[in-house]
Tab-separated table of C-alpha atoms in Angstrom:
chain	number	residue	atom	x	y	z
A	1	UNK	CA	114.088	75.187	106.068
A	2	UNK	CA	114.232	72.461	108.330
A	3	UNK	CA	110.719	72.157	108.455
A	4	UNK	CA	110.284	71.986	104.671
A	5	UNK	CA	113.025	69.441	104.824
A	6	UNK	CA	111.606	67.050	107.286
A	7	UNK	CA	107.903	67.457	105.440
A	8	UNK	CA	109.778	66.153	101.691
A	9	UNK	CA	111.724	63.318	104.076
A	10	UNK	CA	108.577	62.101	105.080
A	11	UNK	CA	106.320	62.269	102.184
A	12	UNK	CA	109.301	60.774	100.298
A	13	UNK	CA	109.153	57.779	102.759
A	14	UNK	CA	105.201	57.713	102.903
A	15	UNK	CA	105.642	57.320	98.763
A	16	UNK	CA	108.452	54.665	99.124
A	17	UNK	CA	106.544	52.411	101.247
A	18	UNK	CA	103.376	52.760	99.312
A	19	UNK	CA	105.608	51.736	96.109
A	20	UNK	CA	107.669	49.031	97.642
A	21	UNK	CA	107.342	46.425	95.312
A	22	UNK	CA	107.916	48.550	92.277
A	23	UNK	CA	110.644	50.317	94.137
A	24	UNK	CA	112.237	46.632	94.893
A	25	UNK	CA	112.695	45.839	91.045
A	26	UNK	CA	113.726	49.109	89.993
A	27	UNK	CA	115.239	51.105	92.872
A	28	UNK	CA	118.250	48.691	93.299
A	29	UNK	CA	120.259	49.790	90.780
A	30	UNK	CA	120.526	53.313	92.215
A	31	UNK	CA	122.328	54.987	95.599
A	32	UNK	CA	120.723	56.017	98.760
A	33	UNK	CA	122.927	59.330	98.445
A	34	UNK	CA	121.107	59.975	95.492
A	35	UNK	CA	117.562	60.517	96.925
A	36	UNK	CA	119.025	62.655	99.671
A	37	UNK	CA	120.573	64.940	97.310
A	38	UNK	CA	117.232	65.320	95.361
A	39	UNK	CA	115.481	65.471	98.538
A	40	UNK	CA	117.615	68.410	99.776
A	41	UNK	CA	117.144	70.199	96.126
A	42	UNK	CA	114.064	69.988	96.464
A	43	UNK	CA	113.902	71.642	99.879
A	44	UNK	CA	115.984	74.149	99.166
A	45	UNK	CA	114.183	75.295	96.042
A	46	UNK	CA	111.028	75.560	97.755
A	47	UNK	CA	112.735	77.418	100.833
A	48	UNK	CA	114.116	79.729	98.115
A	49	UNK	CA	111.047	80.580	96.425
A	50	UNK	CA	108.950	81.210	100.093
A	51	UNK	CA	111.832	83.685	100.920
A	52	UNK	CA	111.845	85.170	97.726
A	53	UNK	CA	108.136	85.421	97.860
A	54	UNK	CA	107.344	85.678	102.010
A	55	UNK	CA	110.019	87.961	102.840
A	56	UNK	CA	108.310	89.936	105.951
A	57	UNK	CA	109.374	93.191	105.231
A	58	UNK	CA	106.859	94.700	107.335
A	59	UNK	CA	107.984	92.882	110.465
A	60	UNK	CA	111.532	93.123	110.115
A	61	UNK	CA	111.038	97.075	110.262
A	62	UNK	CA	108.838	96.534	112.928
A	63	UNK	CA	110.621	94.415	115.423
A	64	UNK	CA	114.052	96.795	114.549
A	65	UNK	CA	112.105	99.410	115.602
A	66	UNK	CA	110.647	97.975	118.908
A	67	UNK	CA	114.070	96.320	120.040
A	68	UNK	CA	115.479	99.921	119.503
A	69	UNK	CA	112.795	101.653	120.918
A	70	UNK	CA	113.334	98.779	124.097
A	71	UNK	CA	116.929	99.220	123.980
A	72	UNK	CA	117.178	102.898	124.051
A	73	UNK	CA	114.537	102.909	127.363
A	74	UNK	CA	115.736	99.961	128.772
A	75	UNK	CA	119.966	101.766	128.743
A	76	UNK	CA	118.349	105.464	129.658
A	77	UNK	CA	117.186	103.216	133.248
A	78	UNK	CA	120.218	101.793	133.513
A	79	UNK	CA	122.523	104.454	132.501
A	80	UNK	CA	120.925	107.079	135.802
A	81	UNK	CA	122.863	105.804	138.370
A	82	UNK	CA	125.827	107.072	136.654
A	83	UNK	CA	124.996	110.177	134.747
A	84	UNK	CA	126.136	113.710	136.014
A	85	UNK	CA	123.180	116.265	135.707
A	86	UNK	CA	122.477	118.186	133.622
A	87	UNK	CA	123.690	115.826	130.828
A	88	UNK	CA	120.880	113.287	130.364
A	89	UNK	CA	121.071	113.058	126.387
A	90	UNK	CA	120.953	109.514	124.862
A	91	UNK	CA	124.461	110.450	123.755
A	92	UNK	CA	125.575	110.371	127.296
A	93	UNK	CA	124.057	107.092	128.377
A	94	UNK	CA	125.402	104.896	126.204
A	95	UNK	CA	129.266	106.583	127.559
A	96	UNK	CA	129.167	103.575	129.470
A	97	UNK	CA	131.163	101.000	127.505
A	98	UNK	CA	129.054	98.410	127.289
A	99	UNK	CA	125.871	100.532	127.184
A	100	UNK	CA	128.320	101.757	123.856
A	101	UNK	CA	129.171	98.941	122.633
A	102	UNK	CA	125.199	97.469	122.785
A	103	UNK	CA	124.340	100.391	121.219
A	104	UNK	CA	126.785	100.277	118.144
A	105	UNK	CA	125.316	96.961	117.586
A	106	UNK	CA	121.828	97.680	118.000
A	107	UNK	CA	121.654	100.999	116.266
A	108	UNK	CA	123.905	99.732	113.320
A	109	UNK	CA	121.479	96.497	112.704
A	110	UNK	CA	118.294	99.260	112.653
A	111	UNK	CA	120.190	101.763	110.706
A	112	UNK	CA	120.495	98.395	108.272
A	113	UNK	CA	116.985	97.438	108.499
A	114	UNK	CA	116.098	101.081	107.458
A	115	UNK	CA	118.418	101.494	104.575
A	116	UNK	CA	117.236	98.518	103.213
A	117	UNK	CA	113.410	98.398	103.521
A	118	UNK	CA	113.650	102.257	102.158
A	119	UNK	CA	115.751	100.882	99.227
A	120	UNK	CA	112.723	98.174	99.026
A	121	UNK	CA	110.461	101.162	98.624
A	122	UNK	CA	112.900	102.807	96.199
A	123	UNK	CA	112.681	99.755	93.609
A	124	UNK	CA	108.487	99.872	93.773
A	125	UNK	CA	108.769	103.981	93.712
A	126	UNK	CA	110.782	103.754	90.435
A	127	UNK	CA	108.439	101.490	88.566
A	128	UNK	CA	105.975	103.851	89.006
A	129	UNK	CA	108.181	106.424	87.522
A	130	UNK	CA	108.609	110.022	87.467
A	131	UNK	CA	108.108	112.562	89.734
A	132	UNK	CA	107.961	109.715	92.052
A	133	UNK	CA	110.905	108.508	91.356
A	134	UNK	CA	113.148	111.072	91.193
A	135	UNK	CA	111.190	112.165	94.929
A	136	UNK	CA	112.158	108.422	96.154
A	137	UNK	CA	115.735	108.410	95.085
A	138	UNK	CA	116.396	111.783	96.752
A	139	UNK	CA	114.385	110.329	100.131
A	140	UNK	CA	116.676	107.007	99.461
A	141	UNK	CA	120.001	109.474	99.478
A	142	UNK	CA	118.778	111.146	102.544
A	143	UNK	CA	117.938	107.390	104.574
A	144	UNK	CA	121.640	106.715	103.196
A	145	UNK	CA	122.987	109.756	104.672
A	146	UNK	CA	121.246	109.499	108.237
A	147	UNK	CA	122.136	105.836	108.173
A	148	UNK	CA	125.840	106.736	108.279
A	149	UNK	CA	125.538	109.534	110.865
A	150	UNK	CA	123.137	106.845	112.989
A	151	UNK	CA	125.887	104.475	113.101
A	152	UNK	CA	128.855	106.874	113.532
A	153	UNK	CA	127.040	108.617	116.530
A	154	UNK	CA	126.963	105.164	118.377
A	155	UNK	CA	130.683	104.365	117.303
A	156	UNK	CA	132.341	107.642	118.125
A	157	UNK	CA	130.822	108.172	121.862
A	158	UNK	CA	130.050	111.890	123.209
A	159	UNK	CA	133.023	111.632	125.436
A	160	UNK	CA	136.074	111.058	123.907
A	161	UNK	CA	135.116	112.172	120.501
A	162	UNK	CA	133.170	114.975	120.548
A	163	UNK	CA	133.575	117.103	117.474
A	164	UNK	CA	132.933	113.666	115.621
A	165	UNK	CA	129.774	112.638	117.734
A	166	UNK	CA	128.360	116.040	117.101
A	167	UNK	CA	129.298	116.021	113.187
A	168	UNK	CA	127.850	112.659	113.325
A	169	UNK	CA	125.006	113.605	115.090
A	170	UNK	CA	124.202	116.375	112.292
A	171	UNK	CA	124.521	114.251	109.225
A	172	UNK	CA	121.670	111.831	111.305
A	173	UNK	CA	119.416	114.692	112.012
A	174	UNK	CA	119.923	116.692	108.640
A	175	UNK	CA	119.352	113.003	106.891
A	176	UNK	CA	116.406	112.390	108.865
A	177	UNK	CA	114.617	115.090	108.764
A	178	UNK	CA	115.205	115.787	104.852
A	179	UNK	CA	114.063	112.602	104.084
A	180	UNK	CA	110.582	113.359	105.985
A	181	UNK	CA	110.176	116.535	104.355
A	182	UNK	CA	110.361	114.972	101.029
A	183	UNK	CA	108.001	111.946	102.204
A	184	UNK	CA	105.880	114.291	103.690
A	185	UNK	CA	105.255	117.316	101.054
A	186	UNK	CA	106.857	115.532	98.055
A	187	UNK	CA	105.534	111.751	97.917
A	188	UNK	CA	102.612	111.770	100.365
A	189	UNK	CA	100.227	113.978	97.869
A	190	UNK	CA	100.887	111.593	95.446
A	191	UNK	CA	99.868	108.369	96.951
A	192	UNK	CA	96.749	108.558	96.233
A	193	UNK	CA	97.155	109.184	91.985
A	194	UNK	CA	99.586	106.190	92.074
A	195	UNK	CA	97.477	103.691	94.559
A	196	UNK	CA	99.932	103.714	97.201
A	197	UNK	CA	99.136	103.579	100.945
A	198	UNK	CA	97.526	106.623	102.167
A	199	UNK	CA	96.136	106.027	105.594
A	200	UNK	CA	95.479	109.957	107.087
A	201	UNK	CA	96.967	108.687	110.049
A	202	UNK	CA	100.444	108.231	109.216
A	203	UNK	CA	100.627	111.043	106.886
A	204	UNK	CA	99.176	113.391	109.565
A	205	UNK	CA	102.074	111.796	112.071
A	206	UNK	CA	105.230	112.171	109.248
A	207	UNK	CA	103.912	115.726	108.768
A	208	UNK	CA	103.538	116.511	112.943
A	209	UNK	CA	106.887	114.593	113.345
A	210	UNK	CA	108.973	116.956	110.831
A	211	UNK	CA	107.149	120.355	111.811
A	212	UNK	CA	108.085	119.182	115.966
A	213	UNK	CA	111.299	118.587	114.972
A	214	UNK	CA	111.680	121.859	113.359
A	215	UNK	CA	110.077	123.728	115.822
A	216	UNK	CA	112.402	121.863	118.553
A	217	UNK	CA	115.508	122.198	116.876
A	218	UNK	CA	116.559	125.747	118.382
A	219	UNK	CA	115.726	124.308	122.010
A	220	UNK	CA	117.984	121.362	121.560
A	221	UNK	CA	121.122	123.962	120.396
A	222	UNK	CA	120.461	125.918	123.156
A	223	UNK	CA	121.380	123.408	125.832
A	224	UNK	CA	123.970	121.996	123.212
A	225	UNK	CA	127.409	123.759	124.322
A	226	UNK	CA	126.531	123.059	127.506
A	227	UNK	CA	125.891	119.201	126.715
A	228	UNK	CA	129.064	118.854	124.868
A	229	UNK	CA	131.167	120.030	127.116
A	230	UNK	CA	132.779	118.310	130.195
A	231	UNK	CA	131.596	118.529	133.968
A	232	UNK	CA	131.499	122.128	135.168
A	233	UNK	CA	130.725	123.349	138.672
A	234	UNK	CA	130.592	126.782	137.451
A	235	UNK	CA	127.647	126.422	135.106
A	236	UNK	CA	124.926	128.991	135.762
A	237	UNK	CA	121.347	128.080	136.643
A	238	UNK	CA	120.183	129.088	133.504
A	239	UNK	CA	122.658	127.223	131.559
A	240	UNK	CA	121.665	123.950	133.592
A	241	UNK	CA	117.976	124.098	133.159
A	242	UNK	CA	118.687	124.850	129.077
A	243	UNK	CA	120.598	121.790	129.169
A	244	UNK	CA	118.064	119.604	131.109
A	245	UNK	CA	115.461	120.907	128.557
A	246	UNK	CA	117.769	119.871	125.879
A	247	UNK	CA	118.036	116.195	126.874
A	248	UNK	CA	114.117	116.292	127.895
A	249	UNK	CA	113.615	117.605	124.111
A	250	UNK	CA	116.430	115.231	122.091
A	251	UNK	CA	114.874	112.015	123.915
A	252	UNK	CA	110.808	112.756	122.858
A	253	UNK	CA	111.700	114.423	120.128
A	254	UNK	CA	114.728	113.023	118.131
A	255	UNK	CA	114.393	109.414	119.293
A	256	UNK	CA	111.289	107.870	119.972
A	257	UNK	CA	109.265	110.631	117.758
A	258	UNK	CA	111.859	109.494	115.247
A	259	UNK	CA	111.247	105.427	115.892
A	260	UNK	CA	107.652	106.290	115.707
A	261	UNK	CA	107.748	108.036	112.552
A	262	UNK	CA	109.544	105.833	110.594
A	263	UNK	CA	107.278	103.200	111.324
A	264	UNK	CA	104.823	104.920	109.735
A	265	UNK	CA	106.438	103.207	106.343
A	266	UNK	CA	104.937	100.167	107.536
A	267	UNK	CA	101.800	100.163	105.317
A	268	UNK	CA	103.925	100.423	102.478
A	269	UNK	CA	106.212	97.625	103.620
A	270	UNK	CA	103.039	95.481	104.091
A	271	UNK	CA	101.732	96.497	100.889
A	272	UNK	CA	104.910	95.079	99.230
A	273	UNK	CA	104.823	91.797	101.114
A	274	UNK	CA	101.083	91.282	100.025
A	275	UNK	CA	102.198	91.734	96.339
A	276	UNK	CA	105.427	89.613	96.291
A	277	UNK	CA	103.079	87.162	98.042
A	278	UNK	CA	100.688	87.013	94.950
A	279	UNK	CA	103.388	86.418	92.583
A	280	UNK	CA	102.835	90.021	91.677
């Protein structure tokens, strides 16, 4: 904005100088605050039409995705020092209360970015209409769904609130992993019949993402009473190791395979920005 603004200021002075003797006979009659407020009109009506047109949807899922991806390594290194073994989940590093109060922040602002480039997606899905649509507003619910469980997980910590971490925690994964299924077996074999982005790549990763996930799932509830619990001297050896597998499993699995996979949406994103950048 302030670019645009300084470029009109001086192209408006470049013109005023070239046109001084015209301006001298006819530009006395009328206020200085006059040309600044057409100036600033006109800068703000071309910075509304390059946002309008040049959002970058694409990189705003991107770098909300690598600051979370950053975040969530960066407060696992951090958080060590302090964690009792055997709970290592990302759930118990951000106890800490600043680690939990980062987080809140950071996971609410991606849980945004999410919702909102999905509901991007939802708005080109239903133009295409049905079945598409009807696929996209279901994946749309699920984002919706996740996003609250997301956000809840980082407000209500492991420690103090457990029942509503864990409930929290459910409505995240259930979310999650419903709305890949229906990207993955609903939407992706359509992409091609309605000239949507259909790079092998990232359909082979959504589909490798939800089949780990569900093949994972009954190793992460194994170690899970354990995890939830407090400090116990009298857990068994076994009980230990399942827990340590457990965290091992929820940090590959259910939070960087996650980040990864959603940024598989990114083609579509781009796709979006290239078209709103046409006029289209």
């Amino acid at each position: 904005w302030l670019k645009l603004f300084w470029l009109n200021f001086f192209s408006s002075n470049m013109s005023s100088n070239n046109n001084s003797s015209m301006s001298a006979c006819s530009g006395a009659g009328i206020p200085m605050n006059f040309k600044w407020r057409e100036l600033l009109a006109d800068t703000a009506a071309v910075a509304n039409f390059e946002a309008k047109h040049s959002l970058p949807r694409a990189k705003l899922l991107l770098s909300a995705l690598l600051g979370t991806f950053l975040f969530n390594i960066g407060a696992s290194i951090f958080a060590i020092p302090t964690m009792v073994y055997p709970h290592y989940m990302i759930s118990h590093v951000i106890v800490n209360e600043t680690l939990c109060e980062a987080a809140a922040l950071v996971w609410a602002l991606c849980a945004v970015v999410c919702l909102f480039t999905d509901w991007l997606m939802l708005k080109h899905f239903w133009q295409l209409g049905p079945p598409l649509r009807h696929h996209a507003t279901l994946g749309f619910c699920c984002t919706f769904v996740a996003c609250i469980g997301w956000i809840g997980a980082a407000t209500w910590n492991i420690h103090d609130y457990v029942v509503v971490h864990a409930l929290m925690g459910a409505l995240y994964g259930g979310g999650y992993t419903c709305r890949a299924a229906i990207h993955t077996w609903l939407i992706d074999p359509l992409r091609v019949q309605y000239g949507l982005p259909s790079n092998p790549a990232c359909i082979s990763l959504r589909r490798v993402a939800v089949l780990t996930e569900l093949a994972a799932a009954p190793v992460l509830l194994a170690g899970l009473p354990t995890l939830l619990g407090k400090v116990n001297d009298n857990w068994s050896l076994q009980e230990q190791h399942l827990a340590l597998m457990s965290s091992a499993v929820e940090h590959i699995v259910f939070v960087h395979l996650r980040l990864l996979c959603m940024a598989t949406f990114l083609p579509d994103l781009a796709l979006l920005d290239r078209a709103h950048a046409e006029g289209v």
